[in-house]
Tab-separated table of C-alpha atoms and ligand atoms in Angstrom:
chain	number	residue	atom	x	y	z
A	288	MET	CA	1.479	6.669	-42.552
A	289	LYS	CA	4.046	9.435	-42.785
A	290	PRO	CA	7.469	8.524	-44.104
A	291	VAL	CA	9.898	7.952	-41.199
A	292	GLU	CA	12.066	10.803	-42.427
A	293	ASN	CA	9.231	13.354	-42.023
A	294	VAL	CA	8.182	12.090	-38.602
A	295	HIS	CA	11.778	12.484	-37.488
A	296	ARG	CA	11.999	15.978	-38.883
A	297	GLU	CA	8.759	17.092	-37.206
A	298	ALA	CA	9.908	15.669	-33.867
A	299	GLU	CA	13.167	17.524	-34.207
A	300	ALA	CA	11.368	20.728	-35.082
A	301	LEU	CA	9.386	20.463	-31.851
A	302	GLU	CA	12.407	19.692	-29.671
A	303	GLY	CA	12.751	23.223	-28.407
A	304	ILE	CA	9.075	24.103	-28.122
A	305	VAL	CA	7.971	25.706	-24.871
A	306	PRO	CA	5.841	23.091	-23.007
A	307	THR	CA	2.995	25.517	-22.287
A	308	VAL	CA	2.333	25.921	-26.020
A	309	ASP	CA	-0.996	24.308	-26.962
A	310	LEU	CA	-0.050	21.923	-29.772
A	311	ALA	CA	-3.655	21.673	-31.013
A	312	ALA	CA	-3.801	25.457	-31.388
A	313	GLU	CA	-0.545	25.474	-33.356
A	314	GLU	CA	-2.480	24.278	-36.439
A	315	GLY	CA	-4.387	27.580	-36.497
A	316	ARG	CA	-1.098	29.534	-36.291
A	317	LYS	CA	0.483	27.835	-39.304
A	318	ASP	CA	-0.632	30.502	-41.755
A	319	PHE	CA	0.864	33.204	-39.533
A	320	TYR	CA	4.139	31.270	-39.269
A	321	GLY	CA	4.255	30.893	-43.045
A	322	ARG	CA	3.742	34.602	-43.707
A	323	ALA	CA	6.212	35.566	-40.969
A	324	LYS	CA	8.829	33.285	-42.507
A	325	ARG	CA	8.688	35.207	-45.790
A	326	GLU	CA	9.687	38.296	-43.781
A	327	HIS	CA	12.529	36.334	-42.134
A	328	LEU	CA	10.683	36.234	-38.835
A	329	ALA	CA	10.221	33.161	-36.631
A	330	PRO	CA	8.303	32.451	-33.389
A	331	LEU	CA	10.659	32.024	-30.440
A	332	TRP	CA	8.186	29.858	-28.469
A	333	ARG	CA	8.724	26.953	-30.890
A	334	VAL	CA	12.496	26.898	-30.344
A	335	LEU	CA	13.197	28.609	-27.007
A	336	HIS	CA	13.961	25.535	-24.919
A	337	GLY	CA	16.303	24.191	-27.588
A	338	LEU	CA	18.191	27.477	-27.516
A	339	VAL	CA	18.212	28.058	-23.778
A	340	THR	CA	18.656	24.522	-22.509
A	341	ALA	CA	18.186	23.310	-18.937
A	342	LYS	CA	21.649	21.758	-18.971
A	343	PRO	CA	24.613	21.567	-21.326
A	344	VAL	CA	23.714	19.915	-24.636
A	345	THR	CA	26.345	18.551	-26.983
A	346	ARG	CA	26.416	15.803	-29.566
A	347	ALA	CA	30.028	15.108	-28.601
A	348	ALA	CA	30.382	11.615	-27.161
A	349	PRO	CA	32.928	10.047	-24.839
A	350	ALA	CA	35.566	8.417	-27.055
A	351	ILE	CA	39.067	6.985	-27.023
A	352	TRP	CA	41.791	6.651	-29.667
A	353	HIS	CA	44.314	3.944	-28.859
A	354	TYR	CA	47.701	5.017	-30.172
A	355	ALA	CA	48.514	1.509	-31.372
A	356	ASP	CA	45.467	1.656	-33.688
A	357	VAL	CA	46.147	5.193	-34.927
A	358	ARG	CA	49.917	5.047	-35.499
A	359	PRO	CA	49.741	2.801	-38.616
A	360	TYR	CA	47.478	5.411	-40.260
A	361	LEU	CA	50.030	8.133	-39.527
A	362	MET	CA	52.736	5.964	-41.123
A	363	GLU	CA	50.552	5.241	-44.137
A	364	ALA	CA	49.816	8.955	-44.526
A	365	CYS	CA	53.602	9.464	-44.775
A	366	GLU	CA	53.724	7.143	-47.783
A	367	LEU	CA	50.868	8.958	-49.468
A	368	ILE	CA	51.663	12.639	-48.967
A	369	GLY	CA	54.660	14.800	-48.008
A	370	ALA	CA	54.643	17.324	-45.167
A	371	ALA	CA	55.161	20.245	-47.563
A	372	GLU	CA	52.426	19.105	-49.962
A	373	ALA	CA	49.969	18.711	-47.072
A	374	GLU	CA	51.186	21.973	-45.415
A	375	ARG	CA	50.526	20.071	-42.185
A	376	ARG	CA	50.364	16.254	-42.300
A	377	VAL	CA	47.759	15.709	-39.624
A	378	MET	CA	45.145	13.053	-39.036
A	379	VAL	CA	42.239	14.762	-37.297
A	380	LEU	CA	40.653	13.093	-34.271
A	381	GLU	CA	36.960	13.419	-35.006
A	382	ASN	CA	34.540	12.991	-32.183
A	383	PRO	CA	32.208	10.158	-33.293
A	384	GLY	CA	29.210	12.307	-32.303
A	385	LEU	CA	30.413	15.180	-34.527
A	386	PRO	CA	31.572	13.475	-37.740
A	387	GLY	CA	33.013	15.565	-40.552
A	388	GLN	CA	33.467	18.641	-38.393
A	389	SER	CA	37.117	18.308	-37.346
A	390	ARG	CA	36.093	18.585	-33.709
A	391	ILE	CA	37.107	16.433	-30.770
A	392	THR	CA	34.849	18.481	-28.511
A	393	GLN	CA	32.201	21.011	-29.484
A	394	SER	CA	34.753	23.817	-29.320
A	395	LEU	CA	38.188	22.269	-29.830
A	396	PHE	CA	40.277	20.566	-32.488
A	397	ALA	CA	42.675	17.675	-31.989
A	398	GLY	CA	44.957	16.078	-34.549
A	399	LEU	CA	48.077	13.950	-34.651
A	400	GLN	CA	50.833	15.497	-36.742
A	401	ILE	CA	53.733	13.482	-38.133
A	402	ILE	CA	56.937	14.793	-39.646
A	403	LEU	CA	59.693	12.612	-41.085
A	404	PRO	CA	63.468	13.172	-41.003
A	405	GLY	CA	64.491	15.975	-43.347
A	406	GLU	CA	60.959	17.297	-43.807
A	407	ILE	CA	59.814	20.860	-43.153
A	408	ALA	CA	56.275	21.935	-42.435
A	409	PRO	CA	56.496	25.411	-44.010
A	410	ALA	CA	55.913	28.678	-42.173
A	411	HIS	CA	52.480	30.171	-41.857
A	412	ARG	CA	50.583	32.155	-39.265
A	413	HIS	CA	46.960	32.359	-38.237
A	414	VAL	CA	44.706	33.934	-35.656
A	415	ALA	CA	43.936	30.494	-34.208
A	416	SER	CA	46.254	29.457	-31.370
A	417	ALA	CA	47.794	26.003	-31.219
A	418	LEU	CA	49.250	23.735	-28.597
A	419	ARG	CA	51.472	20.752	-29.276
A	420	PHE	CA	51.901	17.876	-26.901
A	421	ILE	CA	54.812	15.709	-28.003
A	422	VAL	CA	54.072	11.992	-28.379
A	423	GLU	CA	57.204	10.377	-29.829
A	424	GLY	CA	60.489	11.176	-31.550
A	425	LYS	CA	63.460	13.440	-31.010
A	426	ASN	CA	65.605	16.050	-32.722
A	427	ALA	CA	62.669	17.832	-34.279
A	428	PHE	CA	62.075	21.529	-33.705
A	429	THR	CA	59.322	24.014	-33.946
A	430	ALA	CA	60.175	27.631	-34.644
A	431	VAL	CA	57.760	30.234	-33.304
A	432	ALA	CA	58.061	33.982	-33.846
A	433	GLY	CA	61.749	33.786	-34.702
A	434	GLU	CA	62.884	31.328	-32.013
A	435	ARG	CA	63.414	27.602	-32.185
A	436	THR	CA	62.764	24.969	-29.568
A	437	MET	CA	63.669	21.290	-29.784
A	438	MET	CA	60.792	19.042	-28.789
A	439	GLU	CA	60.855	15.928	-26.623
A	440	PRO	CA	58.096	13.534	-25.631
A	441	GLY	CA	55.824	15.084	-22.985
A	442	ASP	CA	56.793	18.682	-23.801
A	443	PHE	CA	53.928	21.171	-24.029
A	444	VAL	CA	54.592	23.702	-26.795
A	445	ILE	CA	52.541	26.804	-27.636
A	446	THR	CA	52.032	28.620	-30.931
A	447	PRO	CA	50.417	31.946	-29.953
A	448	SER	CA	47.875	33.684	-32.144
A	449	TRP	CA	49.291	35.321	-35.295
A	450	THR	CA	52.892	34.145	-34.810
A	451	TRP	CA	54.884	32.689	-37.715
A	452	HIS	CA	55.682	29.013	-37.173
A	453	ASP	CA	57.259	26.099	-38.976
A	454	HIS	CA	58.347	22.642	-37.904
A	455	GLY	CA	61.308	20.521	-38.995
A	456	ASN	CA	62.737	17.118	-38.210
A	457	GLU	CA	66.549	16.894	-38.012
A	458	GLY	CA	66.517	13.462	-36.377
A	459	SER	CA	66.544	9.963	-37.798
A	460	GLY	CA	63.031	8.806	-36.890
A	461	PRO	CA	59.478	10.104	-37.236
A	462	MET	CA	58.252	12.820	-34.879
A	463	VAL	CA	54.629	12.761	-33.748
A	464	TRP	CA	52.710	15.210	-31.628
A	465	LEU	CA	49.147	16.023	-30.670
A	466	ASP	CA	47.875	19.361	-31.992
A	467	GLY	CA	45.139	21.196	-30.093
A	468	LEU	CA	43.662	24.283	-31.732
A	469	ASP	CA	40.936	26.827	-31.027
A	470	MET	CA	39.949	27.545	-34.665
A	471	HIS	CA	36.304	26.602	-34.049
A	472	ILE	CA	36.070	29.350	-31.441
A	473	VAL	CA	37.828	31.774	-33.785
A	474	ASN	CA	35.408	30.770	-36.564
A	475	MET	CA	32.307	30.996	-34.380
A	476	LEU	CA	33.239	34.646	-33.918
A	477	ALA	CA	34.230	34.984	-37.614
A	478	THR	CA	37.646	36.367	-36.732
A	479	SER	CA	39.987	34.089	-38.690
A	480	PHE	CA	42.943	35.254	-40.781
A	481	ARG	CA	45.789	33.179	-42.210
A	482	GLU	CA	48.995	33.930	-44.124
A	483	ASP	CA	51.492	31.613	-45.775
A	484	MET	CA	55.164	32.490	-46.098
A	485	GLY	CA	55.548	30.650	-49.384
A	486	GLY	CA	56.801	27.161	-48.701
A	487	LYS	CA	59.825	27.875	-46.556
A	488	ALA	CA	60.847	28.330	-42.916
A	489	HIS	CA	60.697	31.803	-41.353
A	490	ARG	CA	63.769	33.756	-40.261
A	491	LEU	CA	65.221	33.094	-36.804
A	492	GLU	CA	65.771	36.237	-34.729
A	493	ARG	CA	66.800	34.930	-31.317
A	494	PRO	CA	69.045	32.078	-30.190
A	495	GLU	CA	67.450	28.873	-29.017
A	496	GLY	CA	66.883	29.103	-25.270
A	497	ALA	CA	66.149	32.854	-25.179
A	498	ALA	CA	62.543	32.453	-23.978
A	499	PRO	CA	63.302	29.964	-21.179
A	500	ALA	CA	66.241	32.147	-20.080
A	501	GLU	CA	64.010	35.212	-19.783
A	502	PHE	CA	60.849	33.618	-18.449
A	503	GLY	CA	61.505	30.051	-17.374
A	504	ASN	CA	62.987	30.395	-13.877
A	505	ASN	CA	60.544	32.379	-11.701
A	506	LEU	CA	62.378	35.570	-12.622
A	507	LEU	CA	61.385	38.184	-15.199
A	508	PRO	CA	63.517	40.736	-17.027
A	509	VAL	CA	63.192	43.918	-14.967
A	510	ASP	CA	61.448	46.018	-17.614
A	511	VAL	CA	59.451	43.185	-19.149
A	512	GLU	CA	56.683	44.332	-21.465
A	513	HIS	CA	54.774	41.356	-22.693
A	514	ARG	CA	51.621	42.514	-24.422
A	515	SER	CA	50.285	39.176	-25.563
A	516	GLN	CA	47.852	37.235	-23.383
A	517	THR	CA	49.755	34.054	-24.236
A	518	SER	CA	52.649	32.902	-22.081
A	519	PRO	CA	56.083	33.924	-23.416
A	520	ILE	CA	57.290	30.430	-22.464
A	521	PHE	CA	56.532	28.448	-25.583
A	522	ASN	CA	57.966	25.127	-24.452
A	523	TYR	CA	57.141	23.692	-21.015
A	524	PRO	CA	59.576	20.756	-20.941
A	525	TYR	CA	58.270	17.473	-19.584
A	526	ARG	CA	61.420	16.943	-17.534
A	527	LYS	CA	60.550	19.969	-15.370
A	528	SER	CA	56.774	19.424	-15.162
A	529	ARG	CA	57.220	15.763	-14.268
A	530	GLU	CA	59.718	16.699	-11.568
A	531	SER	CA	57.219	19.133	-10.128
A	532	LEU	CA	54.504	16.444	-9.890
A	533	ASP	CA	56.981	14.090	-8.239
A	534	ALA	CA	57.904	16.703	-5.662
A	535	LEU	CA	54.244	17.483	-5.000
A	536	GLN	CA	53.503	13.811	-4.412
A	537	ARG	CA	56.114	13.737	-1.657
A	538	THR	CA	54.504	16.657	0.192
A	539	ARG	CA	50.782	15.889	0.336
A	540	ALA	CA	47.994	13.392	-0.159
A	541	PRO	CA	46.255	13.314	-3.552
A	542	ASP	CA	43.121	15.391	-4.073
A	543	ALA	CA	40.054	13.118	-4.063
A	544	TRP	CA	38.916	14.295	-7.525
A	545	HIS	CA	42.138	15.315	-9.240
A	546	GLY	CA	44.961	13.298	-7.723
A	547	TYR	CA	47.897	15.622	-8.352
A	548	LYS	CA	46.807	18.074	-11.029
A	549	MET	CA	48.812	21.175	-11.934
A	550	LYS	CA	47.853	23.867	-14.405
A	551	TYR	CA	50.366	25.365	-16.823
A	552	ILE	CA	50.609	29.086	-16.145
A	553	ASN	CA	51.813	32.251	-17.791
A	554	PRO	CA	54.685	33.533	-15.585
A	555	VAL	CA	53.950	37.153	-16.490
A	556	ASN	CA	50.444	37.281	-14.986
A	557	GLY	CA	49.916	33.974	-13.174
A	558	GLY	CA	46.970	33.102	-15.422
A	559	TRP	CA	46.507	30.195	-17.812
A	560	ALA	CA	49.332	29.657	-20.310
A	561	MET	CA	47.010	30.323	-23.268
A	562	PRO	CA	44.058	32.747	-23.488
A	563	THR	CA	41.715	30.242	-25.162
A	564	ILE	CA	42.854	26.774	-24.075
A	565	SER	CA	43.476	25.580	-20.519
A	566	THR	CA	46.168	22.950	-20.023
A	567	TRP	CA	47.179	20.700	-17.139
A	568	LEU	CA	49.490	17.856	-16.243
A	569	GLN	CA	48.046	15.302	-13.852
A	570	LEU	CA	49.628	12.491	-11.848
A	571	LEU	CA	47.376	9.618	-10.808
A	572	PRO	CA	49.318	7.434	-8.387
A	573	LYS	CA	49.157	3.663	-8.685
A	574	GLY	CA	45.978	2.349	-7.048
A	575	PHE	CA	44.359	5.820	-6.926
A	576	ARG	CA	40.677	6.014	-7.813
A	577	SER	CA	39.244	9.500	-8.337
A	578	ALA	CA	35.822	10.532	-7.035
A	579	PRO	CA	33.228	11.458	-9.724
A	580	TYR	CA	33.864	14.873	-11.223
A	581	ARG	CA	32.085	16.824	-13.897
A	582	SER	CA	32.534	20.266	-15.343
A	583	THR	CA	31.192	22.307	-18.221
A	584	ASP	CA	34.493	22.233	-20.087
A	585	SER	CA	34.624	19.201	-22.397
A	586	THR	CA	38.136	17.878	-21.879
A	587	VAL	CA	40.757	16.091	-23.991
A	588	PHE	CA	43.132	13.724	-22.160
A	589	THR	CA	46.328	12.184	-23.450
A	590	VAL	CA	48.371	9.675	-21.502
A	591	VAL	CA	52.110	10.244	-21.178
A	592	GLU	CA	53.029	7.297	-18.966
A	593	GLY	CA	51.309	4.552	-17.023
A	594	ARG	CA	48.065	2.679	-17.407
A	595	GLY	CA	44.597	2.933	-16.028
A	596	ARG	CA	40.913	3.083	-16.742
A	597	SER	CA	38.414	5.905	-16.923
A	598	THR	CA	34.644	5.832	-16.792
A	599	ILE	CA	33.035	8.716	-18.675
A	600	GLY	CA	29.247	8.775	-18.522
A	601	ASP	CA	28.281	5.136	-19.065
A	602	GLN	CA	31.434	4.146	-20.950
A	603	THR	CA	34.659	2.710	-19.561
A	604	PHE	CA	37.982	3.007	-21.393
A	605	ASP	CA	41.229	1.209	-20.605
A	606	TRP	CA	44.191	3.374	-21.477
A	607	GLY	CA	47.973	3.322	-21.741
A	608	PRO	CA	50.759	5.546	-23.073
A	609	HIS	CA	49.807	7.939	-25.921
A	610	ASP	CA	46.117	7.019	-25.920
A	611	ILE	CA	43.800	10.011	-26.276
A	612	PHE	CA	40.302	10.209	-24.821
A	613	VAL	CA	37.636	12.837	-24.383
A	614	ALA	CA	35.013	13.680	-21.756
A	615	PRO	CA	32.090	15.802	-23.035
A	616	SER	CA	30.645	18.716	-21.099
A	617	TRP	CA	28.891	17.941	-17.830
A	618	MET	CA	29.427	14.183	-18.057
A	619	ALA	CA	30.730	12.706	-14.800
A	620	HIS	CA	34.035	10.889	-15.006
A	621	THR	CA	36.319	8.895	-12.711
A	622	HIS	CA	39.860	7.652	-13.238
A	623	GLN	CA	41.625	4.649	-11.855
A	624	ALA	CA	45.377	4.131	-12.221
A	625	THR	CA	46.803	0.632	-12.278
A	626	GLU	CA	50.336	2.102	-12.479
A	627	ASP	CA	51.617	5.594	-11.645
A	628	ALA	CA	50.118	7.494	-14.555
A	629	VAL	CA	50.707	10.947	-16.010
A	630	VAL	CA	48.053	12.576	-18.167
A	631	PHE	CA	48.053	15.858	-20.122
A	632	LEU	CA	44.673	17.605	-20.409
A	633	TYR	CA	43.257	20.520	-22.366
A	634	SER	CA	39.875	22.229	-22.516
A	635	ASP	CA	38.214	25.600	-23.122
A	636	ARG	CA	37.836	26.274	-19.379
A	637	VAL	CA	39.855	29.521	-19.570
A	638	ILE	CA	37.257	31.007	-21.930
A	639	GLN	CA	34.372	29.799	-19.786
A	640	GLU	CA	35.943	31.394	-16.700
A	641	LYS	CA	36.452	34.722	-18.465
A	642	LEU	CA	32.790	34.712	-19.498
A	643	ASP	CA	31.447	33.549	-16.102
A	644	LEU	CA	30.177	30.315	-17.693
A	645	PHE	CA	32.272	27.702	-15.932
A	646	ARG	CA	30.607	25.232	-13.545
A	647	GLU	CA	31.903	22.100	-11.904
A	648	SER	CA	30.508	19.501	-9.554
A	649	LYS	CA	32.418	17.215	-7.223
A	650	GLU	CA	30.540	14.201	-5.922
A	651	LYS	CA	31.528	12.080	-2.956
A	652	ALA	CA	33.275	8.857	-3.919
B	850	LIG	O1	51.142	22.781	-37.104
B	850	LIG	O2	50.694	24.779	-37.716
B	850	LIG	O3	46.909	20.371	-36.702
B	850	LIG	O4	48.199	25.354	-38.417
B	850	LIG	C1	46.235	22.420	-37.641
B	850	LIG	C2	46.585	23.682	-38.077
B	850	LIG	C3	48.526	22.012	-37.108
B	850	LIG	C4	50.329	23.647	-37.456
B	850	LIG	C5	47.220	21.592	-37.156
B	850	LIG	C6	47.899	24.121	-38.014
B	850	LIG	C7	48.887	23.269	-37.543
B	851	LIG	FE1	49.719	26.470	-37.879
């Protein structure tokens, strides 16, 4: 008998073989394959269907992180390493189907960052873009491209590509936020650069509030020239987004699949707030049960308020405030809210749309 290991490897090697290939005849082609391999050549018909799959394939699994289970690890990390020593003190949320890869979905990163009173996460910049979604704490700031913003729970904050940024906590308690980054996309294309400023904060060039004053009120400076594809608003405060969902709820019935779901937009061009990561805020009213929805963009969800339950594929997760869960590509999911619930979502949909790859399917309840 063959060792289990080898059987497994052979099965895997045949996973993508075109079904019309005569397996018995393959024996007689082995010599050819061997010689071709020495010339760095390989037969496509043995791998084609693994490369061009009939439907989305990902090892990413549905998963949930309950904040109550994760928070003690963040606190323990604070005892073991400082923010400056770590550069960024972050515990990465690793999808259980993609261990050791720092991925929560096939394409995106998620981590929980914690910063204690008096600490500074020193300035650096990188091609990868980042979003922050604030979980707990107050009186901490992030400075981006020379402007500071104070962060509050539920705020959605953007660090655009290649902008200097540092974070600091001037409050009296820990500050925690969810980081979402696109570095796996940047790395797939081998386009990453990074620079460190040398352990300190970068220089402020504009007063706090400059960006919201210029871009945050449905008005734009008359001669605005914003070249970046990232929104110039780098903090979308929860207070305003929440208010908007509330107002919406008073004007219409919930969508059968989405409840009340609003996308964050770039006020300069009306598009997504970030060029590589789509973001939304969603209100699921108490008692609402969404109809099954699936889409090709694997999605990360984090709960701001309320409680409920989601079924993703064949798994059901109960969730409450600050829990984080993930729905892999093309896996149907439904949500049920037992209290009015607000959820922040992010995915790579914006990239898929630009490349004509995005698909979704809405089933009847
Ligand atoms: O805060 O600048 O979770 O650069 C990963 C990379 C956070 C950050 C992360 C980063 C940051
Ligand atoms: Fe960074």
